[in-house]
């Protein structure tokens, strides 16, 4: 009985050796194909995710101000109880941020990538300028004041109307 137990692994090894060479080749090719597919799939997936910038949310507490330096060189000063949402890096044809509260924007010039601030029902488009936006969620009015440069304002309820502001004008 002991001899039979010791012979079992030897019999299994003999069966593997007897398996035709072609079947072992097919199994190896299938295994390599599956590994290559999985490598390609996961490397493409991680590359696609690395292209998508993460959204950063900055909240300024009550009775304080904060200054944000964006990757394009723009500087945003947030007033009390303000929330600014912006990408970790600007990619694509526009530079877009979302504001709830009050902020002063000193936008870096880039004529090929307009800077757009979404503030409530107001969208402000600029190329390089300095302006203030006030858009608190509990405030009925939204306003923007231009300090330097030019801005184009559109309202979500009247998207075809474009309002151009010049320095020292307020909307």
PDB file of C-alpha atoms in Angstrom:
ATOM      1  CA  UNK A   1       0.000   0.000   0.000  1.00  0.00           C
ATOM      2  CA  UNK A   2       2.807   2.422   0.805  1.00  0.00           C
ATOM      3  CA  UNK A   3       4.406   1.765  -2.596  1.00  0.00           C
ATOM      4  CA  UNK A   4       1.141   2.669  -4.350  1.00  0.00           C
ATOM      5  CA  UNK A   5       0.912   6.033  -2.520  1.00  0.00           C
ATOM      6  CA  UNK A   6       4.498   6.912  -3.442  1.00  0.00           C
ATOM      7  CA  UNK A   7       3.916   5.982  -7.104  1.00  0.00           C
ATOM      8  CA  UNK A   8       0.906   8.356  -7.556  1.00  0.00           C
ATOM      9  CA  UNK A   9       2.980  11.562  -8.066  1.00  0.00           C
ATOM     10  CA  UNK A  10       5.192   9.703 -10.515  1.00  0.00           C
ATOM     11  CA  UNK A  11       2.156   8.564 -12.485  1.00  0.00           C
ATOM     12  CA  UNK A  12       0.841  12.167 -12.685  1.00  0.00           C
ATOM     13  CA  UNK A  13       4.207  13.392 -13.974  1.00  0.00           C
ATOM     14  CA  UNK A  14       4.226  10.652 -16.573  1.00  0.00           C
ATOM     15  CA  UNK A  15       0.769  11.702 -17.765  1.00  0.00           C
ATOM     16  CA  UNK A  16       1.941  15.312 -18.199  1.00  0.00           C
ATOM     17  CA  UNK A  17       4.930  14.121 -20.225  1.00  0.00           C
ATOM     18  CA  UNK A  18       2.624  12.088 -22.397  1.00  0.00           C
ATOM     19  CA  UNK A  19       0.375  15.076 -23.127  1.00  0.00           C
ATOM     20  CA  UNK A  20       0.999  15.973 -26.749  1.00  0.00           C
ATOM     21  CA  UNK A  21       3.343  18.873 -27.350  1.00  0.00           C
ATOM     22  CA  UNK A  22       0.691  20.730 -29.360  1.00  0.00           C
ATOM     23  CA  UNK A  23      -1.744  20.900 -26.432  1.00  0.00           C
ATOM     24  CA  UNK A  24       0.924  22.323 -24.127  1.00  0.00           C
ATOM     25  CA  UNK A  25       1.785  24.901 -26.797  1.00  0.00           C
ATOM     26  CA  UNK A  26      -1.855  25.932 -27.163  1.00  0.00           C
ATOM     27  CA  UNK A  27      -2.198  26.285 -23.377  1.00  0.00           C
ATOM     28  CA  UNK A  28       0.948  28.452 -23.216  1.00  0.00           C
ATOM     29  CA  UNK A  29      -0.267  30.684 -26.067  1.00  0.00           C
ATOM     30  CA  UNK A  30      -3.664  31.124 -24.391  1.00  0.00           C
ATOM     31  CA  UNK A  31      -2.030  31.994 -21.089  1.00  0.00           C
ATOM     32  CA  UNK A  32       0.284  34.548 -22.731  1.00  0.00           C
ATOM     33  CA  UNK A  33      -2.635  36.060 -24.670  1.00  0.00           C
ATOM     34  CA  UNK A  34      -4.697  36.505 -21.521  1.00  0.00           C
ATOM     35  CA  UNK A  35      -1.738  38.105 -19.714  1.00  0.00           C
ATOM     36  CA  UNK A  36      -1.071  40.481 -22.650  1.00  0.00           C
ATOM     37  CA  UNK A  37      -4.750  41.468 -22.818  1.00  0.00           C
ATOM     38  CA  UNK A  38      -4.930  42.170 -19.076  1.00  0.00           C
ATOM     39  CA  UNK A  39      -1.697  44.195 -19.177  1.00  0.00           C
ATOM     40  CA  UNK A  40      -2.961  46.283 -22.109  1.00  0.00           C
ATOM     41  CA  UNK A  41      -6.394  46.799 -20.543  1.00  0.00           C
ATOM     42  CA  UNK A  42      -5.112  47.936 -17.146  1.00  0.00           C
ATOM     43  CA  UNK A  43      -2.316  50.137 -18.521  1.00  0.00           C
ATOM     44  CA  UNK A  44      -4.793  51.922 -20.855  1.00  0.00           C
ATOM     45  CA  UNK A  45      -7.222  52.340 -17.937  1.00  0.00           C
ATOM     46  CA  UNK A  46      -4.590  53.900 -15.667  1.00  0.00           C
ATOM     47  CA  UNK A  47      -3.393  56.209 -18.489  1.00  0.00           C
ATOM     48  CA  UNK A  48      -6.951  57.420 -19.102  1.00  0.00           C
ATOM     49  CA  UNK A  49      -7.435  58.104 -15.381  1.00  0.00           C
ATOM     50  CA  UNK A  50      -4.144  60.008 -15.174  1.00  0.00           C
ATOM     51  CA  UNK A  51      -5.412  62.401 -17.885  1.00  0.00           C
ATOM     52  CA  UNK A  52      -8.504  63.328 -15.896  1.00  0.00           C
ATOM     53  CA  UNK A  53      -7.638  66.127 -13.471  1.00  0.00           C
ATOM     54  CA  UNK A  54      -9.052  65.922  -9.987  1.00  0.00           C
ATOM     55  CA  UNK A  55     -11.407  68.622  -8.771  1.00  0.00           C
ATOM     56  CA  UNK A  56     -10.197  70.596  -5.765  1.00  0.00           C
ATOM     57  CA  UNK A  57     -12.736  72.232  -3.468  1.00  0.00           C
ATOM     58  CA  UNK A  58     -11.531  75.087  -1.261  1.00  0.00           C
ATOM     59  CA  UNK A  59     -13.818  76.450   1.452  1.00  0.00           C
ATOM     60  CA  UNK A  60     -13.017  79.636   3.336  1.00  0.00           C
ATOM     61  CA  UNK A  61     -14.377  79.683   6.880  1.00  0.00           C
ATOM     62  CA  UNK A  62     -16.351  82.539   8.387  1.00  0.00           C
ATOM     63  CA  UNK A  63     -14.449  85.771   9.118  1.00  0.00           C
ATOM     64  CA  UNK A  64     -11.333  84.804   7.154  1.00  0.00           C
ATOM     65  CA  UNK A  65      -9.872  85.095   3.660  1.00  0.00           C
ATOM     66  CA  UNK A  66      -7.694  82.737   1.667  1.00  0.00           C
ATOM     67  CA  UNK A  67      -5.569  83.015  -1.434  1.00  0.00           C
ATOM     68  CA  UNK A  68      -5.472  80.294  -4.076  1.00  0.00           C
ATOM     69  CA  UNK A  69      -2.722  80.001  -6.696  1.00  0.00           C
ATOM     70  CA  UNK A  70      -3.983  78.127  -9.754  1.00  0.00           C
ATOM     71  CA  UNK A  71      -1.691  76.103 -12.016  1.00  0.00           C
ATOM     72  CA  UNK A  72      -2.074  78.587 -14.895  1.00  0.00           C
ATOM     73  CA  UNK A  73      -0.620  81.435 -12.803  1.00  0.00           C
ATOM     74  CA  UNK A  74      -3.963  82.985 -11.848  1.00  0.00           C
ATOM     75  CA  UNK A  75      -4.477  84.095  -8.240  1.00  0.00           C
ATOM     76  CA  UNK A  76      -7.886  83.956  -6.536  1.00  0.00           C
ATOM     77  CA  UNK A  77      -8.577  85.663  -3.198  1.00  0.00           C
ATOM     78  CA  UNK A  78     -11.577  84.085  -1.477  1.00  0.00           C
ATOM     79  CA  UNK A  79     -13.709  86.078   0.941  1.00  0.00           C
ATOM     80  CA  UNK A  80     -15.417  84.701   4.040  1.00  0.00           C
ATOM     81  CA  UNK A  81     -17.706  81.650   3.615  1.00  0.00           C
ATOM     82  CA  UNK A  82     -16.751  81.111  -0.020  1.00  0.00           C
ATOM     83  CA  UNK A  83     -16.384  77.838  -1.946  1.00  0.00           C
ATOM     84  CA  UNK A  84     -14.233  77.544  -5.077  1.00  0.00           C
ATOM     85  CA  UNK A  85     -14.132  74.374  -7.187  1.00  0.00           C
ATOM     86  CA  UNK A  86     -11.287  74.075  -9.711  1.00  0.00           C
ATOM     87  CA  UNK A  87      -9.284  71.334 -11.445  1.00  0.00           C
ATOM     88  CA  UNK A  88      -5.853  70.344 -10.176  1.00  0.00           C
ATOM     89  CA  UNK A  89      -4.549  71.188 -13.657  1.00  0.00           C
ATOM     90  CA  UNK A  90      -6.242  72.973 -16.526  1.00  0.00           C
ATOM     91  CA  UNK A  91      -6.594  70.772 -19.609  1.00  0.00           C
ATOM     92  CA  UNK A  92      -8.617  71.359 -22.729  1.00  0.00           C
ATOM     93  CA  UNK A  93      -9.614  74.532 -24.531  1.00  0.00           C
ATOM     94  CA  UNK A  94     -10.910  76.480 -21.471  1.00  0.00           C
ATOM     95  CA  UNK A  95      -9.956  77.114 -17.855  1.00  0.00           C
ATOM     96  CA  UNK A  96     -13.163  76.749 -15.807  1.00  0.00           C
ATOM     97  CA  UNK A  97     -13.861  77.266 -12.101  1.00  0.00           C
ATOM     98  CA  UNK A  98     -17.050  77.265 -10.007  1.00  0.00           C
ATOM     99  CA  UNK A  99     -17.711  79.873  -7.330  1.00  0.00           C
ATOM    100  CA  UNK A 100     -20.202  80.162  -4.508  1.00  0.00           C
ATOM    101  CA  UNK A 101     -19.452  83.229  -2.408  1.00  0.00           C
ATOM    102  CA  UNK A 102     -17.182  86.187  -3.141  1.00  0.00           C
ATOM    103  CA  UNK A 103     -13.753  86.171  -4.747  1.00  0.00           C
ATOM    104  CA  UNK A 104     -11.302  88.513  -6.432  1.00  0.00           C
ATOM    105  CA  UNK A 105      -9.724  87.014  -9.569  1.00  0.00           C
ATOM    106  CA  UNK A 106      -6.393  88.108 -10.997  1.00  0.00           C
ATOM    107  CA  UNK A 107      -6.368  85.947 -14.130  1.00  0.00           C
ATOM    108  CA  UNK A 108      -3.169  85.080 -15.983  1.00  0.00           C
ATOM    109  CA  UNK A 109      -3.271  86.015 -19.666  1.00  0.00           C
ATOM    110  CA  UNK A 110      -3.744  83.107 -22.061  1.00  0.00           C
ATOM    111  CA  UNK A 111      -5.559  84.112 -25.259  1.00  0.00           C
ATOM    112  CA  UNK A 112      -5.864  80.512 -26.459  1.00  0.00           C
ATOM    113  CA  UNK A 113      -7.507  79.244 -23.232  1.00  0.00           C
ATOM    114  CA  UNK A 114     -10.283  81.545 -21.944  1.00  0.00           C
ATOM    115  CA  UNK A 115     -10.906  81.583 -18.191  1.00  0.00           C
ATOM    116  CA  UNK A 116     -14.554  81.020 -17.243  1.00  0.00           C
ATOM    117  CA  UNK A 117     -16.088  81.563 -13.809  1.00  0.00           C
ATOM    118  CA  UNK A 118     -19.438  79.851 -13.191  1.00  0.00           C
ATOM    119  CA  UNK A 119     -21.175  81.754 -10.384  1.00  0.00           C
ATOM    120  CA  UNK A 120     -24.824  80.874  -9.891  1.00  0.00           C
ATOM    121  CA  UNK A 121     -26.719  81.913 -13.041  1.00  0.00           C
ATOM    122  CA  UNK A 122     -23.813  84.046 -14.266  1.00  0.00           C
ATOM    123  CA  UNK A 123     -20.910  82.884 -16.438  1.00  0.00           C
ATOM    124  CA  UNK A 124     -17.958  85.236 -16.753  1.00  0.00           C
ATOM    125  CA  UNK A 125     -15.476  84.734 -19.591  1.00  0.00           C
ATOM    126  CA  UNK A 126     -12.060  86.428 -19.535  1.00  0.00           C
ATOM    127  CA  UNK A 127      -8.656  86.173 -21.199  1.00  0.00           C
ATOM    128  CA  UNK A 128      -6.504  88.002 -18.647  1.00  0.00           C
ATOM    129  CA  UNK A 129      -7.891  90.555 -16.254  1.00  0.00           C
ATOM    130  CA  UNK A 130      -8.750  91.420 -12.672  1.00  0.00           C
ATOM    131  CA  UNK A 131     -12.328  91.418 -11.386  1.00  0.00           C
ATOM    132  CA  UNK A 132     -14.486  90.643  -8.375  1.00  0.00           C
ATOM    133  CA  UNK A 133     -17.477  88.265  -8.261  1.00  0.00           C
ATOM    134  CA  UNK A 134     -20.096  88.118  -5.502  1.00  0.00           C
ATOM    135  CA  UNK A 135     -22.424  85.109  -5.695  1.00  0.00           C
ATOM    136  CA  UNK A 136     -23.482  83.799  -2.287  1.00  0.00           C
ATOM    137  CA  UNK A 137     -26.073  81.024  -2.470  1.00  0.00           C
ATOM    138  CA  UNK A 138     -28.328  82.714   0.121  1.00  0.00           C
ATOM    139  CA  UNK A 139     -28.095  86.110  -1.636  1.00  0.00           C
ATOM    140  CA  UNK A 140     -30.667  86.916  -4.318  1.00  0.00           C
ATOM    141  CA  UNK A 141     -28.263  89.111  -6.317  1.00  0.00           C
ATOM    142  CA  UNK A 142     -25.121  88.086  -8.179  1.00  0.00           C
ATOM    143  CA  UNK A 143     -22.671  90.795  -9.157  1.00  0.00           C
ATOM    144  CA  UNK A 144     -19.317  91.253 -10.824  1.00  0.00           C
ATOM    145  CA  UNK A 145     -17.081  94.330 -10.838  1.00  0.00           C
ATOM    146  CA  UNK A 146     -14.311  94.754 -13.394  1.00  0.00           C
ATOM    147  CA  UNK A 147     -11.048  96.318 -12.210  1.00  0.00           C
ATOM    148  CA  UNK A 148      -8.748  95.809 -15.226  1.00  0.00           C
ATOM    149  CA  UNK A 149      -9.111  94.316 -18.732  1.00  0.00           C
ATOM    150  CA  UNK A 150     -12.454  93.188 -20.145  1.00  0.00           C
ATOM    151  CA  UNK A 151     -14.968  90.474 -19.326  1.00  0.00           C
ATOM    152  CA  UNK A 152     -17.924  88.968 -21.129  1.00  0.00           C
ATOM    153  CA  UNK A 153     -20.909  87.977 -19.003  1.00  0.00           C
ATOM    154  CA  UNK A 154     -23.717  85.636 -19.990  1.00  0.00           C
ATOM    155  CA  UNK A 155     -26.709  84.732 -17.863  1.00  0.00           C
ATOM    156  CA  UNK A 156     -28.080  81.190 -17.884  1.00  0.00           C
ATOM    157  CA  UNK A 157     -31.663  82.420 -18.327  1.00  0.00           C
ATOM    158  CA  UNK A 158     -30.581  84.593 -21.339  1.00  0.00           C
ATOM    159  CA  UNK A 159     -27.669  82.733 -22.975  1.00  0.00           C
ATOM    160  CA  UNK A 160     -27.850  84.657 -26.258  1.00  0.00           C
ATOM    161  CA  UNK A 161     -27.272  88.023 -24.515  1.00  0.00           C
ATOM    162  CA  UNK A 162     -23.577  88.806 -24.020  1.00  0.00           C
ATOM    163  CA  UNK A 163     -22.694  91.757 -21.804  1.00  0.00           C
ATOM    164  CA  UNK A 164     -19.194  93.253 -22.145  1.00  0.00           C
ATOM    165  CA  UNK A 165     -17.838  95.155 -19.144  1.00  0.00           C
ATOM    166  CA  UNK A 166     -15.057  97.735 -19.199  1.00  0.00           C
ATOM    167  CA  UNK A 167     -12.882  98.761 -16.222  1.00  0.00           C
ATOM    168  CA  UNK A 168     -14.745 100.174 -13.212  1.00  0.00           C
ATOM    169  CA  UNK A 169     -18.116  98.823 -14.429  1.00  0.00           C
ATOM    170  CA  UNK A 170     -20.376  96.607 -12.323  1.00  0.00           C
ATOM    171  CA  UNK A 171     -23.127  94.231 -13.357  1.00  0.00           C
TER     172      UNK A 171
END
